[in-house]
Structures are given as structure tokens and as C-alpha cells.
Coordinates of C-alpha atoms in Angstrom, one line a residue:
M128 CA 29.8 84.7 40.9
R129 CA 27.2 84.9 38.1
T130 CA 25.0 82.4 37.9
R131 CA 24.0 81.1 34.4
S132 CA 20.4 79.8 32.9
G133 CA 19.8 77.2 30.4
P134 CA 22.7 74.9 29.0
H135 CA 26.0 76.2 28.4
V136 CA 29.8 75.3 28.2
H137 CA 33.0 76.9 29.8
I138 CA 35.8 76.9 27.2
C139 CA 39.1 77.3 29.2
H140 CA 42.7 77.7 27.8
R141 CA 45.3 74.8 29.8
E142 CA 48.5 75.1 28.7
D143 CA 49.3 71.4 30.2
N144 CA 47.1 69.7 27.7
T145 CA 48.4 66.3 26.7
N146 CA 47.3 66.8 23.0
R147 CA 48.5 70.1 23.1
A148 CA 45.5 72.1 22.0
R149 CA 45.0 75.1 22.7
V150 CA 42.5 78.0 22.6
K151 CA 42.5 81.2 21.0
T152 CA 40.7 83.3 23.7
K153 CA 42.6 82.9 26.9
T154 CA 39.6 84.1 29.6
P155 CA 40.7 83.6 32.8
W156 CA 39.0 80.8 34.8
I157 CA 39.0 78.9 38.3
W158 CA 37.6 75.2 39.4
Q159 CA 36.2 75.8 42.5
D160 CA 33.6 73.9 44.6
N161 CA 33.5 71.3 41.9
A162 CA 32.7 73.6 39.2
V163 CA 34.2 75.6 36.7
S164 CA 33.8 79.3 37.0
G165 CA 34.5 81.9 33.9
G166 CA 36.5 80.5 30.6
T167 CA 34.5 81.5 27.7
V168 CA 30.9 81.0 28.1
R169 CA 28.9 79.6 25.3
R170 CA 25.1 78.7 25.1
A171 CA 24.9 74.9 24.2
S172 CA 21.9 72.7 23.2
P173 CA 20.0 70.3 25.4
A174 CA 20.8 68.0 23.3
V175 CA 24.7 68.3 23.2
I176 CA 24.4 68.8 27.0
H177 CA 22.1 64.9 26.9
T178 CA 25.0 63.8 25.0
Y179 CA 27.8 65.3 26.9
F180 CA 26.0 63.3 29.9
E181 CA 25.2 60.2 28.3
Y182 CA 29.2 59.7 27.2
I183 CA 30.8 60.7 30.5
T184 CA 28.4 58.6 32.4
T185 CA 28.5 55.5 30.2
Q186 CA 31.7 55.4 28.1
Y187 CA 34.3 57.7 29.8
P188 CA 37.0 55.9 31.8
A189 CA 36.7 56.8 35.2
P190 CA 40.3 57.2 36.2
T191 CA 41.5 60.0 34.2
S192 CA 44.1 62.3 35.3
H193 CA 43.8 64.9 32.1
G194 CA 40.8 66.3 32.1
M195 CA 40.3 65.9 28.0
L196 CA 36.8 65.3 27.1
L197 CA 37.5 63.6 23.6
I198 CA 39.5 60.5 24.4
S199 CA 40.3 57.1 22.6
L200 CA 37.8 54.6 23.8
H201 CA 38.8 51.5 21.3
S202 CA 42.6 51.1 20.7
P203 CA 45.8 50.3 22.5
S204 CA 45.7 54.0 23.6
R205 CA 42.6 53.8 25.3
G206 CA 41.9 56.8 27.9
Q207 CA 44.1 59.0 26.0
P208 CA 43.1 62.3 24.5
W209 CA 42.7 62.7 21.0
T210 CA 45.0 64.4 18.9
T211 CA 44.2 66.5 16.1
A212 CA 45.4 63.5 13.5
A213 CA 42.5 61.1 15.3
A214 CA 39.7 63.8 14.9
R215 CA 40.6 64.0 11.2
G216 CA 40.6 60.3 11.1
I217 CA 37.0 60.4 12.6
L218 CA 35.8 63.0 9.9
R219 CA 37.5 61.1 6.8
R220 CA 36.0 57.8 8.1
A221 CA 32.5 58.9 8.6
A222 CA 32.8 61.0 5.2
A223 CA 33.6 57.6 3.4
R224 CA 30.7 55.9 5.4
G225 CA 28.4 58.4 4.4
Q226 CA 30.1 58.7 0.8
I227 CA 30.2 62.6 1.1
G228 CA 33.7 63.0 -0.2
R229 CA 36.6 64.3 2.0
V230 CA 35.5 66.5 5.0
F231 CA 37.6 69.4 6.5
P232 CA 37.2 69.9 9.9
H233 CA 37.7 73.7 9.3
A234 CA 35.1 73.9 7.2
L235 CA 32.7 72.9 9.9
R236 CA 33.0 76.5 11.3
H237 CA 32.0 77.7 7.7
S238 CA 28.6 75.6 7.8
F239 CA 27.9 76.5 11.3
A240 CA 28.2 80.3 10.6
T241 CA 26.3 80.0 7.3
A242 CA 24.0 77.9 9.1
V243 CA 23.7 80.7 12.0
L244 CA 23.8 83.5 9.8
D245 CA 20.6 82.4 7.9
A246 CA 19.1 81.7 10.7
A247 CA 19.3 85.2 12.1
R248 CA 18.3 86.5 8.6
G249 CA 22.3 87.7 8.1
N250 CA 22.4 89.4 11.6
A251 CA 26.5 88.8 12.0
V252 CA 26.9 89.9 16.0
I253 CA 24.4 86.7 16.7
A254 CA 26.5 84.7 14.7
R255 CA 29.8 85.8 16.4
E256 CA 28.5 85.4 19.7
A257 CA 27.1 81.9 18.7
G258 CA 30.4 80.7 17.0
G259 CA 33.1 82.5 19.6
W260 CA 34.5 84.6 16.7
T261 CA 36.0 88.2 18.1
S262 CA 34.3 90.2 15.3
A263 CA 31.3 90.2 13.2
A264 CA 33.4 91.3 10.4
T265 CA 35.3 87.9 10.5
V266 CA 31.9 86.1 10.3
E267 CA 31.0 88.1 7.3
Q268 CA 34.3 88.0 5.6
V269 CA 35.7 84.7 6.0
Y270 CA 33.1 82.4 7.6
G271 CA 29.5 83.3 6.6
H272 CA 28.6 82.8 2.9
V273 CA 25.2 83.8 1.5
D274 CA 22.7 81.5 1.2
V275 CA 22.3 80.7 -2.5
H276 CA 18.7 79.5 -1.7
D277 CA 17.3 82.6 -0.3
P278 CA 14.5 84.4 -2.3
V279 CA 16.0 87.8 -1.7
F280 CA 19.3 86.6 -3.5
T281 CA 17.9 84.9 -6.1
A282 CA 15.4 88.0 -6.7
A283 CA 18.6 90.3 -6.8
L284 CA 20.3 88.2 -8.9
E285 CA 17.3 88.1 -11.4
Q286 CA 17.2 91.7 -11.2
V287 CA 20.6 92.5 -12.0
R288 CA 20.6 89.9 -14.9
G289 CA 16.9 91.3 -16.1
T290 CA 15.8 87.9 -16.1
G291 CA 13.3 88.6 -13.2
P292 CA 9.4 89.2 -13.2

């Protein structure tokens, strides 16, 4: 068994999820000695790990048999896994409170890919690994968007338009 350093998560495919959620990459995994081994491993920020730990130790109902992370805490279905509709509802209500217009869950993947591409100076391989995509081309062609505020982008447009220095 390989030991991992630093905060990380294991993404594990399960056919028996009560909310019918599925992952695309079905990397083999096992539950052994009270720990997950295998699955698709992704780095996580210390803040994510802290938030997860706080949620599990202070809010998550103890007697659950399904093992799902995101569950209803304040409704008649308390303790049951979120459905896709529940996740969309949370985003819809948060967007309304923040007065930011409609938020589509899939847009979060685009925002994340763009932010990682910007931070990695356009390195699609780093963005691919961070987001769990199967190819860097997918990141470049589908999810990543050029940073329109990047001085290099602005200079290129000015050069092509003949409006630059």
C-alpha cells in the first residue's frame, strides 16, 4: 500500500449509491483497516480537510448506513443523501441570496479549470491533474478559458488590432 503525504481525497465508484451518483473513472479501491486504499486520488487543500472534519464531527448524523458525504441536515429526509436536484437547489438559493444570477453546477468545473490554468501559466497538464480530466486537450478545448485580464492576452490583441504601443 502506497502512503500519501499531504491532504488528499479518494474518489471511489460505487454501484449501490442510494442517490444513483456515479463517477466516470472507475479506479479500483478497497476498504481495509478502517481506511480507503485506491480509487482516484486527488490533492485537497488543508481548508477542505478541516471543513470536512468539522462537518463530520459536529453535524453529520452518526447512524448512517449509506456512507454518502452530502446529506440533508434540516428536512424530513434528514440523514439521506443529497440528490442532484438538492445540490442544484442549494446553488440556486445561494445565488439568489448573493444576487449573482443563476449558477449552473457544471460552470464550477469551467471556473476551476480556468483558475488552475491561470495559476499554472497555461499548463494544461497541471490543470488536468488538478481537475481529474482524462486529457489535457479536454482542459484546453472545453473547460479552460483564456484569462482576458492577462497582460499577454491584452498585448496580443493590441498587436493584432494595431492599437498597441
